[in-house]
Amino acid sequence: MKDKLKGIFDTEKLDYGDLRHEKNNETEISIEGKEIKNIKNSYREGGHIRVYNNGSKAVGSFSELDEAFKSRDNLINISKRGSEFQKESIRLKNAEVIKDKVFTEVNDDPRDYSLEEKKDLVEKYNELALKQKHVVNTRFHYRQFYSKRYFINSEGSEIEYDLLGSYITGQIFAKKDGVVQTKRVSFGAYPEFSNLVDREDDLLGEIDILQQLLDADPIKAGTYPIIINPKLAAVFIHEAFGHLSEADIIKNNPAFREKLQYGTKMGNEILTVVDDPGLEGTPGHYKYDDEGQKGRRTELIKDGILNGRLHSRETAASFSEELSGNMRAVDCQYTPIIRMSNIFIENGESTKKELFESIENGYYLLNGKGGQTSGDQFTFGAEYGYRIENGCKKEMVRDINISGELFSTLQNISMIADDLYFNELGGCGKGNPMQLNMFSGTGAPHIKLDKANVGGK
Amino acid sequence: MKSIKNLKNRFEQKEYLKKKIDKLKINIENWDLQDITQENLTASSLRVIKDGKLGSNTTLGESVKVKKNLIDGAEESADYGEETDLVFSKESMDKLDPVVRENYEKADAEKIFAFITEVSDYIKNKNEDIVLNLNLNKRYEKIKIDTDNKGDLKEELVNFHFDFGAPIPGGGSTLYRSFNQEKMFDEIPKAEIDEFLAEYENTYEISTPETAKMDVLFSPRSLYFFFISLQAGISGRTIFQGTSPLMNKLDKKIFSDKINVNDKPQMKNAAGRRSFDDEGIPTSQKEIINKGLLKNYIFDLEYANKMGEKPTGNGLKRTLFGEGINTPVSPNFVNPVLEPGDKSKKDLLNSMDEGILVESVIGFHSSNYEQGHFSVQAQGFHVKNGKLQGRLQDVMIAGNIYEDFEEIKGVGDEIYPNMKGYAPYLLVNNVSVTGK
């Protein structure tokens, strides 16, 4: 492969070029109800080239290695045409030339287990779930992804690196008196496979919640003070703030660039938000991004003040800010885009008990159920919640979605507990076409919002 | 390809699906060129039956190693697969057409940039203060399926997609319009641009309604959430698994009699159109909802087989947010169409005393959408006495399509594309809106 790519950027027809080639192994096991729907070890390979020429950029994916040079020439030609249309030249931030080989170190490697062993593990959880009262259906999924990547650029960088992770997710359906409710369960292994085994008690705990949801009432729409648990607060900071810290989202939006200047007060001084790919054992851990840059810890909000941003070389040049190493592609056919590595809210100084005691009438909302961001507007779901009355947890509620606007919502974070927790499973969707990234982690302690817009009937 | 064709000594049956995909996309942000993206990929899927058990595998590329892994992986998959009596497609169809590739090639970068320039100039002359974002992409796809049952199907498709939009002032979400067709665009959609810019004028002020039940006018673009919920309800998969809210509801009224939905797989210019599905079953037009009555479910090979039904040509490798070779086949709409009614958008607005126009919804997948629930942030406009008052902020709508869509005040007279299919404007009354 390296021989075939040798000299691909030995041309004077481009200002900058880089290429990433991937050999990817994926294991998937899907079980629905009592049936195995999908079980396979698959292999794929492909590459992606980026060409910068006369201030314009063209990128392309190919599946055949023999097509790499042809793809490069096509991109050079089209970028030339693009440069005639380009008004403001696209520049890249100067970066270090890196030659390195770095591979994941793992004690309990998921690749050492057979397909049958993995199937047996997922079947065990599935059968346990199906035995429980009111459970009518299950969807369990095991995914393991190993990507061996080779990056070269026209400046002389040459990096070999990899990504390894696996997880088990389950969606469990329960039905009672015509009401169907679902509950998700997820176990993550980044990369230690041992994290996925002996999780029966965790699974039964989630099913117990599901059974209670069948009798819970939908939440009443309105604006309330809320406490959100770490699993949900982590999704909240990812959706509500994290995406707007990705510089490619705001690069060409003058209003956001104006609003999101360093030094802007984003929240109370108790709020510090960090992105850090250096945290081993988390979904978003890596040394190099897919643009050949070192992943770095970035304090996005420090003591309530906007302090950092996630960058590519292109956006770092455009904003005249520091590189952060956050350009990532989920698979060989995709171009890298700016992604959060592990975003989290730093611990506060309050206790969870103090958060509860501060609320007369409100809600305690738990666990993320997906979210979406559009500009500064966000929506995310909570799997379940409890009404709070005079500081005490009362009856369970369901069908909970929260929406809001970034800037006012962050100002509403009034208390942060001291129990930081990282979600086991990574996940984020971004881009067009959508790139679903399992290597994006989130974390948070319990937090309190003085008011939040909760949807419902 | 040869090695995959001759597998009779290893498997009882095989189904080989190959897609060659070429794409070119030009992306303009804030009036300037941001990205040029091309893609030249070959993706394949192999399903096999060995010792009566089903196995499958997928890949990208065509190298010797890739093909060997594809076949060996499918065999290993079958070792652990479910027992099956599936019979892969016996159909043959040849929809290869040199004109399709010609149309793709003819629309070169020169022509695409010329069209983009023309559209940009037209919009700039009307309103140079907006932040214009624009995408134009062309996609060529050659799909081939062959099976051991003499199934032999081929199709070439080309699609051109164009959308333009602008973030609302202050930086929020983007309002947009989109277009699909089989040939390169040659005329600027001036009427749609003018209508968009007129609507955009109402984004500068914020106007939030009081929390109440009120009229909600859903734009065609926002109604993809309706298709996704309905698809989950009529899917042979959820019917078989007992989780569909539409079990035993055939010929029963589930929506207002103003609602008619058809799956139109061969509709001209539709981006999702297909002559056969990803299992080599020919597609055909199907009535899903007729005057509010549920008329049909949709099946892929597997669930048709399990339920003693015929496959409906809806077995596709699509997901909630896209499609991919790696996605297992499941019952999906090919190209759902919520049929138009007889009201113009203006008529529908004029019939509203107070309500909201929903241009897009955020976060629908966080709801229990398989059961028809929605609880989403609404992006759009506050409407009073038929007039747009200003853009919505911090407004949510919540309900269930199987309850709220029983009361429809009016259906728009034109359909427009969205992420899943085509829909008109749809005025629903008495929807729960959380505002001030």
CSV table of C-alpha atoms in Angstrom, one decimal, chain B:
chain,number,residue,atom,x,y,z
B,1,MET,CA,-16.6,-10.5,-9.6
B,2,LYS,CA,-15.8,-13.9,-11.1
B,3,SER,CA,-14.9,-15.4,-7.8
B,4,ILE,CA,-18.2,-14.2,-6.3
B,5,LYS,CA,-20.2,-15.5,-9.2
B,6,ASN,CA,-19.0,-19.1,-8.8
B,7,LEU,CA,-19.9,-20.0,-5.2
B,8,LYS,CA,-22.3,-22.8,-5.8
B,9,ASN,CA,-20.0,-25.3,-4.2
B,10,ARG,CA,-19.9,-23.3,-1.0
B,11,PHE,CA,-23.5,-22.1,-0.5
B,12,GLU,CA,-27.0,-23.3,-1.3
B,13,GLN,CA,-28.0,-19.7,-2.3
B,14,LYS,CA,-26.2,-16.4,-2.7
B,15,GLU,CA,-27.3,-12.8,-3.3
B,16,TYR,CA,-24.7,-10.3,-4.4
B,17,LEU,CA,-25.4,-6.6,-4.4
B,18,LYS,CA,-22.9,-4.2,-5.9
B,19,LYS,CA,-23.2,-0.4,-6.0
B,20,LYS,CA,-20.8,1.8,-7.8
B,21,ILE,CA,-21.3,5.4,-6.6
B,22,ASP,CA,-19.8,8.6,-8.0
B,23,LYS,CA,-20.6,11.9,-6.4
B,24,LEU,CA,-19.6,15.5,-6.7
B,25,LYS,CA,-20.7,18.1,-4.3
B,26,ILE,CA,-20.1,21.8,-4.2
B,27,ASN,CA,-20.8,23.6,-0.9
B,28,ILE,CA,-21.1,27.4,-0.6
B,29,GLU,CA,-21.1,29.0,2.8
B,30,ASN,CA,-21.7,32.7,3.5
B,31,TRP,CA,-21.5,33.3,-0.3
B,32,ASP,CA,-18.1,31.7,-0.7
B,33,LEU,CA,-16.9,28.3,-1.8
B,34,GLN,CA,-16.2,26.1,1.2
B,35,ASP,CA,-15.8,22.6,-0.1
B,36,ILE,CA,-15.6,20.6,-3.3
B,37,THR,CA,-16.2,16.9,-2.5
B,38,GLN,CA,-16.0,14.0,-4.8
B,39,GLU,CA,-16.5,10.3,-4.1
B,40,ASN,CA,-15.7,7.2,-6.3
B,41,LEU,CA,-16.6,4.1,-4.3
B,42,THR,CA,-17.6,0.5,-5.0
B,43,ALA,CA,-19.6,-1.0,-2.2
B,44,SER,CA,-20.9,-4.6,-2.0
B,45,SER,CA,-23.0,-6.9,0.1
B,46,LEU,CA,-23.1,-10.7,0.0
B,47,ARG,CA,-25.9,-12.7,1.6
B,48,VAL,CA,-25.6,-16.5,1.6
B,49,ILE,CA,-27.5,-19.5,2.8
B,50,LYS,CA,-25.4,-22.4,4.0
B,51,ASP,CA,-26.8,-25.5,5.7
B,52,GLY,CA,-30.1,-23.7,5.8
B,53,LYS,CA,-28.7,-20.8,7.7
B,54,LEU,CA,-28.5,-17.1,6.6
B,55,GLY,CA,-25.2,-15.2,6.6
B,56,SER,CA,-24.2,-11.8,5.3
B,57,ASN,CA,-21.3,-9.6,4.9
B,58,THR,CA,-20.5,-6.2,3.3
B,59,THR,CA,-17.4,-4.3,2.1
B,60,LEU,CA,-15.9,-1.3,0.3
B,61,GLY,CA,-13.5,-1.8,-2.5
B,62,GLU,CA,-12.8,-4.7,-4.9
B,63,SER,CA,-9.2,-5.9,-4.2
B,64,VAL,CA,-8.5,-9.6,-4.0
B,65,LYS,CA,-8.2,-9.3,-0.2
B,66,VAL,CA,-11.5,-7.5,0.1
B,67,LYS,CA,-13.4,-10.1,-2.0
B,68,LYS,CA,-11.9,-13.0,-0.1
B,69,ASN,CA,-12.9,-11.4,3.2
B,70,LEU,CA,-16.4,-10.7,1.8
B,71,ILE,CA,-16.9,-14.4,0.9
B,72,ASP,CA,-15.2,-15.9,4.0
B,73,GLY,CA,-17.0,-13.5,6.3
B,74,ALA,CA,-20.4,-14.3,4.8
B,75,GLU,CA,-19.7,-18.0,5.3
B,76,GLU,CA,-18.6,-17.5,9.0
B,77,SER,CA,-21.8,-15.3,9.4
B,78,ALA,CA,-23.9,-18.2,8.2
B,79,ASP,CA,-22.3,-20.6,10.7
B,80,TYR,CA,-23.9,-18.5,13.4
B,81,GLY,CA,-26.9,-17.3,11.5
B,82,GLU,CA,-30.6,-18.1,11.9
B,83,GLU,CA,-32.2,-20.9,10.1
B,84,THR,CA,-34.1,-19.6,7.1
B,85,ASP,CA,-36.3,-20.7,4.2
B,86,LEU,CA,-35.7,-17.4,2.4
B,87,VAL,CA,-35.6,-17.6,-1.4
B,88,PHE,CA,-33.5,-14.9,-2.9
B,89,SER,CA,-34.9,-13.0,-5.9
B,90,LYS,CA,-35.7,-14.7,-9.1
B,91,GLU,CA,-36.4,-11.5,-11.0
B,92,SER,CA,-34.6,-10.0,-13.9
B,93,MET,CA,-34.6,-6.4,-14.9
B,94,ASP,CA,-32.3,-4.3,-17.0
B,95,LYS,CA,-32.6,-0.6,-16.4
B,96,LEU,CA,-29.1,0.3,-17.6
B,97,ASP,CA,-29.3,3.4,-19.8
B,98,PRO,CA,-26.2,5.2,-21.2
B,99,VAL,CA,-28.2,8.5,-21.1
B,100,VAL,CA,-28.0,8.4,-17.3
B,101,ARG,CA,-24.2,8.4,-17.2
B,102,GLU,CA,-24.2,10.9,-19.9
B,103,ASN,CA,-26.4,13.3,-17.8
B,104,TYR,CA,-24.0,12.8,-14.9
B,105,GLU,CA,-20.9,13.6,-17.1
B,106,LYS,CA,-22.4,16.5,-19.0
B,107,ALA,CA,-23.0,18.4,-15.8
B,108,ASP,CA,-19.3,19.2,-15.3
B,109,ALA,CA,-17.8,21.5,-12.7
B,110,GLU,CA,-18.0,24.4,-15.3
B,111,LYS,CA,-21.8,24.0,-15.6
B,112,ILE,CA,-22.3,23.6,-11.9
B,113,PHE,CA,-20.3,26.7,-11.0
B,114,ALA,CA,-22.1,28.7,-13.6
B,115,PHE,CA,-25.5,27.7,-12.2
B,116,ILE,CA,-24.3,28.5,-8.6
B,117,THR,CA,-23.1,31.9,-9.8
B,118,GLU,CA,-26.4,32.6,-11.4
B,119,VAL,CA,-28.4,31.7,-8.3
B,120,SER,CA,-26.0,33.6,-6.0
B,121,ASP,CA,-26.3,36.7,-8.2
B,122,TYR,CA,-30.1,36.5,-8.3
B,123,ILE,CA,-30.3,36.2,-4.5
B,124,LYS,CA,-27.7,39.0,-4.0
B,125,ASN,CA,-29.7,41.4,-6.1
B,126,LYS,CA,-32.7,40.7,-3.9
B,127,ASN,CA,-31.1,40.6,-0.4
B,128,GLU,CA,-27.4,40.8,0.0
B,129,ASP,CA,-27.6,41.0,3.8
B,130,ILE,CA,-28.5,37.4,4.3
B,131,VAL,CA,-25.8,34.7,5.0
B,132,LEU,CA,-26.3,32.5,1.9
B,133,ASN,CA,-25.5,28.8,2.1
B,134,LEU,CA,-25.9,26.7,-1.0
B,135,ASN,CA,-25.3,23.1,-2.0
B,136,LEU,CA,-25.4,21.5,-5.3
B,137,ASN,CA,-24.5,17.9,-5.7
B,138,LYS,CA,-24.8,15.2,-8.4
B,139,ARG,CA,-24.8,11.5,-7.7
B,140,TYR,CA,-24.5,8.6,-10.0
B,141,GLU,CA,-25.3,5.1,-8.8
B,142,LYS,CA,-25.1,1.8,-10.7
B,143,ILE,CA,-26.8,-1.0,-8.8
B,144,LYS,CA,-26.5,-4.7,-9.7
B,145,ILE,CA,-27.9,-7.7,-8.0
B,146,ASP,CA,-27.4,-11.3,-9.0
B,147,THR,CA,-28.6,-14.4,-7.2
B,148,ASP,CA,-28.3,-18.1,-7.7
B,149,ASN,CA,-32.0,-18.2,-8.6
B,150,LYS,CA,-31.2,-16.4,-11.9
B,151,GLY,CA,-32.1,-13.1,-10.2
B,152,ASP,CA,-30.3,-10.5,-12.4
B,153,LEU,CA,-31.2,-6.9,-12.0
B,154,LYS,CA,-29.4,-3.7,-13.0
B,155,GLU,CA,-30.2,-0.1,-12.7
B,156,GLU,CA,-28.4,3.2,-13.3
B,157,LEU,CA,-29.6,6.3,-11.5
B,158,VAL,CA,-28.5,9.9,-11.5
B,159,ASN,CA,-29.8,12.6,-9.2
B,160,PHE,CA,-29.1,16.3,-8.9
B,161,HIS,CA,-29.8,18.0,-5.6
B,162,PHE,CA,-29.8,21.7,-5.0
B,163,ASP,CA,-30.6,23.5,-1.8
B,164,PHE,CA,-30.1,27.1,-0.6
B,165,GLY,CA,-30.8,28.7,2.8
B,166,ALA,CA,-29.7,31.1,5.4
B,167,PRO,CA,-29.4,31.0,9.2
B,168,ILE,CA,-31.9,33.1,11.0
B,169,PRO,CA,-30.5,36.3,12.4
B,170,GLY,CA,-28.5,35.9,15.5
B,171,GLY,CA,-27.1,32.7,14.2
B,172,GLY,CA,-29.8,30.1,14.9
B,173,SER,CA,-31.0,27.3,12.7
B,174,THR,CA,-31.1,27.5,8.9
B,175,LEU,CA,-34.2,28.1,6.8
B,176,TYR,CA,-33.9,26.4,3.5
B,177,ARG,CA,-35.5,25.2,0.3
B,178,SER,CA,-34.4,22.1,-1.7
B,179,PHE,CA,-34.9,20.6,-5.1
B,180,ASN,CA,-34.2,17.2,-6.7
B,181,GLN,CA,-34.1,16.2,-10.4
B,182,GLU,CA,-32.7,13.7,-12.8
B,183,LYS,CA,-30.9,16.3,-15.0
B,184,MET,CA,-28.7,19.2,-14.2
B,185,PHE,CA,-30.7,22.3,-13.2
B,186,ASP,CA,-30.9,24.8,-16.0
B,187,GLU,CA,-33.4,27.3,-14.6
B,188,ILE,CA,-33.2,29.3,-11.4
B,189,PRO,CA,-36.2,28.5,-9.2
B,190,LYS,CA,-37.1,32.2,-9.1
B,191,ALA,CA,-40.6,31.8,-7.6
B,192,GLU,CA,-39.3,29.7,-4.8
B,193,ILE,CA,-36.4,32.0,-4.1
B,194,ASP,CA,-38.8,35.0,-4.0
B,195,GLU,CA,-41.1,33.1,-1.6
B,196,PHE,CA,-38.2,32.1,0.6
B,197,LEU,CA,-36.9,35.7,0.8
B,198,ALA,CA,-40.3,37.1,1.6
B,199,GLU,CA,-40.7,34.5,4.4
B,200,TYR,CA,-37.1,35.2,5.6
B,201,GLU,CA,-38.0,38.9,6.2
B,202,ASN,CA,-40.1,37.7,9.2
B,203,THR,CA,-37.1,36.2,11.0
B,204,TYR,CA,-35.7,39.5,12.2
B,205,GLU,CA,-38.3,39.8,15.1
B,206,ILE,CA,-39.0,37.2,17.7
B,207,SER,CA,-42.7,36.4,18.4
B,208,THR,CA,-43.5,33.6,20.8
B,209,PRO,CA,-47.0,32.4,21.4
B,210,GLU,CA,-48.5,31.7,24.8
B,211,THR,CA,-48.5,28.0,25.8
B,212,ALA,CA,-51.8,26.6,24.4
B,213,LYS,CA,-53.3,24.2,21.9
B,214,MET,CA,-53.4,25.9,18.6
B,215,ASP,CA,-53.2,25.6,14.8
B,216,VAL,CA,-49.9,24.3,13.5
B,217,LEU,CA,-49.0,24.6,9.8
B,218,PHE,CA,-46.3,22.1,9.1
B,219,SER,CA,-44.0,22.9,6.1
B,220,PRO,CA,-43.2,20.1,3.7
B,221,ARG,CA,-39.7,20.1,5.0
B,222,SER,CA,-40.7,19.5,8.6
B,223,LEU,CA,-42.9,16.6,7.8
B,224,TYR,CA,-40.1,14.0,7.4
B,225,PHE,CA,-40.8,13.2,11.1
B,226,PHE,CA,-44.3,12.1,10.0
B,227,PHE,CA,-43.0,9.7,7.4
B,228,ILE,CA,-40.4,8.2,9.8
B,229,SER,CA,-43.1,7.6,12.5
B,230,LEU,CA,-45.5,6.2,9.9
B,231,GLN,CA,-42.9,4.0,8.4
B,232,ALA,CA,-42.1,2.5,11.8
B,233,GLY,CA,-45.8,1.8,12.2
B,234,ILE,CA,-46.4,0.1,8.9
B,235,SER,CA,-43.1,-1.9,8.8
B,236,GLY,CA,-43.6,-5.6,8.6
B,237,ARG,CA,-40.8,-5.7,11.2
B,238,THR,CA,-42.6,-3.9,14.0
B,239,ILE,CA,-45.9,-5.6,13.1
B,240,PHE,CA,-44.2,-9.0,13.4
B,241,GLN,CA,-42.5,-8.0,16.6
B,242,GLY,CA,-45.7,-6.8,18.1
B,243,THR,CA,-44.5,-3.2,18.9
B,244,SER,CA,-46.3,-1.3,16.1
B,245,PRO,CA,-49.2,0.9,17.1
B,246,LEU,CA,-50.8,0.0,13.8
B,247,MET,CA,-51.2,-3.8,14.4
B,248,ASN,CA,-54.6,-5.0,13.3
B,249,LYS,CA,-55.5,-1.5,11.9
B,250,LEU,CA,-55.7,-2.3,8.2
B,251,ASP,CA,-58.8,-0.6,6.7
B,252,LYS,CA,-59.2,1.3,10.0
B,253,LYS,CA,-59.2,5.0,10.2
B,254,ILE,CA,-55.9,6.3,11.7
B,255,PHE,CA,-55.8,9.8,10.4
B,256,SER,CA,-58.2,12.5,9.1
B,257,ASP,CA,-59.9,11.7,5.8
B,258,LYS,CA,-57.9,14.5,4.3
B,259,ILE,CA,-54.7,12.4,4.6
B,260,ASN,CA,-53.6,10.3,1.6
B,261,VAL,CA,-50.2,8.7,1.5
B,262,ASN,CA,-48.7,6.6,-1.3
B,263,ASP,CA,-45.3,5.1,-1.7
B,264,LYS,CA,-44.2,6.1,-5.2
B,265,PRO,CA,-40.9,4.3,-5.9
B,266,GLN,CA,-40.7,5.3,-9.5
B,267,MET,CA,-41.7,9.0,-9.3
B,268,LYS,CA,-39.8,11.1,-11.7
B,269,ASN,CA,-37.1,13.3,-10.2
B,270,ALA,CA,-37.4,11.8,-6.7
B,271,ALA,CA,-34.0,11.3,-5.1
B,272,GLY,CA,-35.1,8.1,-3.5
B,273,ARG,CA,-36.6,6.5,-6.6
B,274,ARG,CA,-35.8,2.8,-7.4
B,275,SER,CA,-37.0,0.2,-9.9
B,276,PHE,CA,-36.0,-2.6,-7.5
B,277,ASP,CA,-35.1,-2.7,-3.9
B,278,ASP,CA,-31.8,-3.9,-2.3
B,279,GLU,CA,-33.0,-7.5,-2.4
B,280,GLY,CA,-33.9,-7.5,-6.1
B,281,ILE,CA,-37.6,-7.2,-5.7
B,282,PRO,CA,-39.3,-4.9,-8.2
B,283,THR,CA,-40.8,-1.8,-6.6
B,284,SER,CA,-44.4,-0.6,-7.3
B,285,GLN,CA,-46.7,2.2,-6.3
B,286,LYS,CA,-48.6,1.3,-3.1
B,287,GLU,CA,-51.5,2.9,-1.3
B,288,ILE,CA,-50.6,3.4,2.3
B,289,ILE,CA,-53.3,5.7,3.6
B,290,ASN,CA,-56.5,6.4,1.7
B,291,LYS,CA,-58.7,9.1,3.1
B,292,GLY,CA,-57.3,8.4,6.5
B,293,LEU,CA,-57.7,4.6,6.3
B,294,LEU,CA,-54.6,2.4,6.6
B,295,LYS,CA,-54.4,0.3,3.5
B,296,ASN,CA,-51.1,-1.6,3.4
B,297,TYR,CA,-48.0,-2.6,5.4
B,298,ILE,CA,-44.6,-2.8,3.8
B,299,PHE,CA,-42.4,-5.9,3.8
B,300,ASP,CA,-38.9,-7.0,2.9
B,301,LEU,CA,-38.2,-10.6,2.0
B,302,GLU,CA,-37.6,-11.7,5.6
B,303,TYR,CA,-40.8,-10.3,7.2
B,304,ALA,CA,-42.9,-11.2,4.2
B,305,ASN,CA,-41.7,-14.7,4.6
B,306,LYS,CA,-42.3,-14.7,8.3
B,307,MET,CA,-45.8,-13.3,8.0
B,308,GLY,CA,-46.9,-15.3,4.9
B,309,GLU,CA,-47.1,-12.1,2.8
B,310,LYS,CA,-45.5,-11.1,-0.5
B,311,PRO,CA,-42.4,-8.9,-0.4
B,312,THR,CA,-43.5,-5.4,-1.5
B,313,GLY,CA,-40.2,-4.1,-2.9
B,314,ASN,CA,-39.4,-2.1,0.2
B,315,GLY,CA,-36.3,-4.0,1.4
B,316,LEU,CA,-33.7,-1.2,1.6
B,317,LYS,CA,-30.4,-0.6,3.3
B,318,ARG,CA,-31.6,2.7,4.8
B,319,THR,CA,-31.3,4.1,8.3
B,320,LEU,CA,-32.9,7.0,10.2
B,321,PHE,CA,-30.4,9.5,8.8
B,322,GLY,CA,-29.2,8.0,5.6
B,323,GLU,CA,-28.3,4.8,3.9
B,324,GLY,CA,-25.2,2.6,3.6
B,325,ILE,CA,-24.1,-0.8,2.3
B,326,ASN,CA,-23.3,-1.8,5.9
B,327,THR,CA,-26.9,-1.3,7.0
B,328,PRO,CA,-29.0,-4.6,7.1
B,329,VAL,CA,-32.0,-4.6,4.8
B,330,SER,CA,-35.3,-3.7,6.6
B,331,PRO,CA,-38.7,-2.5,5.4
B,332,ASN,CA,-38.5,1.1,4.4
B,333,PHE,CA,-40.5,3.6,2.3
B,334,VAL,CA,-38.9,4.0,-1.1
B,335,ASN,CA,-40.4,7.4,-1.8
B,336,PRO,CA,-43.4,8.3,0.4
B,337,VAL,CA,-45.7,11.0,-0.9
B,338,LEU,CA,-48.3,12.8,1.3
B,339,GLU,CA,-50.6,13.7,-1.5
B,340,PRO,CA,-51.5,17.4,-2.1
B,341,GLY,CA,-54.9,18.8,-1.3
B,342,ASP,CA,-56.6,21.9,-2.6
B,343,LYS,CA,-55.3,24.8,-0.5
B,344,SER,CA,-52.5,27.2,-1.4
B,345,LYS,CA,-50.0,28.1,1.4
B,346,LYS,CA,-51.6,31.5,1.4
B,347,ASP,CA,-55.1,30.0,1.9
B,348,LEU,CA,-53.8,27.9,4.8
B,349,LEU,CA,-52.2,30.8,6.5
B,350,ASN,CA,-55.3,33.0,6.0
B,351,SER,CA,-57.4,30.4,7.8
B,352,MET,CA,-55.3,30.7,10.9
B,353,ASP,CA,-56.4,33.1,13.7
B,354,GLU,CA,-53.4,32.2,15.8
B,355,GLY,CA,-50.9,29.5,15.4
B,356,ILE,CA,-47.4,28.7,14.3
B,357,LEU,CA,-45.8,27.8,10.9
B,358,VAL,CA,-43.2,25.0,11.6
B,359,GLU,CA,-40.4,25.2,9.1
B,360,SER,CA,-38.3,22.5,10.8
B,361,VAL,CA,-38.3,20.4,13.9
B,362,ILE,CA,-35.3,19.6,16.1
B,363,GLY,CA,-34.8,16.5,18.1
B,364,PHE,CA,-37.7,14.2,16.9
B,365,HIS,CA,-35.6,11.1,17.3
B,366,SER,CA,-35.4,11.7,21.1
B,367,SER,CA,-39.1,11.0,21.2
B,368,ASN,CA,-40.8,7.6,21.2
B,369,TYR,CA,-41.4,8.1,17.5
B,370,GLU,CA,-42.1,4.5,16.7
B,371,GLN,CA,-45.3,4.9,18.7
B,372,GLY,CA,-46.1,8.2,16.8
B,373,HIS,CA,-45.0,10.5,19.7
B,374,PHE,CA,-43.3,13.8,18.9
B,375,SER,CA,-41.9,16.3,21.4
B,376,VAL,CA,-39.7,18.6,19.4
B,377,GLN,CA,-38.4,22.1,19.2
B,378,ALA,CA,-40.3,24.0,16.5
B,379,GLN,CA,-38.4,26.4,14.3
B,380,GLY,CA,-40.5,28.7,12.3
B,381,PHE,CA,-42.9,31.6,12.7
B,382,HIS,CA,-45.7,32.8,15.0
B,383,VAL,CA,-48.9,33.4,12.9
B,384,LYS,CA,-51.8,35.8,13.8
B,385,ASN,CA,-54.7,36.5,11.5
B,386,GLY,CA,-52.9,34.8,8.6
B,387,LYS,CA,-49.8,37.0,8.9
B,388,LEU,CA,-46.3,35.9,10.1
B,389,GLN,CA,-45.5,37.9,13.2
B,390,GLY,CA,-41.8,36.9,13.7
B,391,ARG,CA,-39.6,33.9,14.3
B,392,LEU,CA,-40.2,31.4,17.1
B,393,GLN,CA,-37.8,31.0,19.9
B,394,ASP,CA,-37.9,28.4,22.7
B,395,VAL,CA,-41.1,26.9,21.3
B,396,MET,CA,-41.9,23.2,21.5
B,397,ILE,CA,-44.7,21.1,20.1
B,398,ALA,CA,-45.7,17.8,21.4
B,399,GLY,CA,-48.3,15.1,20.6
B,400,ASN,CA,-48.8,11.9,18.7
B,401,ILE,CA,-49.5,11.7,15.0
B,402,TYR,CA,-52.2,9.1,15.6
B,403,GLU,CA,-54.1,11.5,17.7
B,404,ASP,CA,-53.2,15.0,16.4
B,405,PHE,CA,-53.4,14.2,12.7
B,406,GLU,CA,-57.1,13.2,13.1
B,407,GLU,CA,-57.9,16.8,12.9
B,408,ILE,CA,-56.6,18.4,9.7
B,409,LYS,CA,-57.8,21.8,8.7
B,410,GLY,CA,-56.3,21.8,5.2
B,411,VAL,CA,-53.7,20.3,2.9
B,412,GLY,CA,-51.5,22.3,0.6
B,413,ASP,CA,-51.9,22.0,-3.2
B,414,GLU,CA,-48.2,21.4,-4.0
B,415,ILE,CA,-45.7,18.9,-2.8
B,416,TYR,CA,-42.0,19.6,-2.1
B,417,PRO,CA,-39.2,17.3,-1.2
B,418,ASN,CA,-38.0,16.6,2.4
B,419,MET,CA,-35.4,14.2,3.9
B,420,LYS,CA,-37.7,11.1,3.4
B,421,GLY,CA,-40.1,11.9,0.5
B,422,TYR,CA,-42.6,14.6,-0.6
B,423,ALA,CA,-45.2,16.5,1.3
B,424,PRO,CA,-47.4,19.6,1.0
B,425,TYR,CA,-48.0,22.2,3.7
B,426,LEU,CA,-50.3,20.6,6.3
B,427,LEU,CA,-52.5,22.5,8.7
B,428,VAL,CA,-53.3,20.6,11.9
B,429,ASN,CA,-55.5,22.1,14.5
B,430,ASN,CA,-55.4,21.8,18.3
B,431,VAL,CA,-51.7,20.8,18.7
B,432,SER,CA,-50.0,21.3,22.1
B,433,VAL,CA,-47.6,24.2,21.8
B,434,THR,CA,-45.3,25.2,24.7
B,435,GLY,CA,-44.3,28.9,24.3
B,436,LYS,CA,-44.4,31.8,26.8
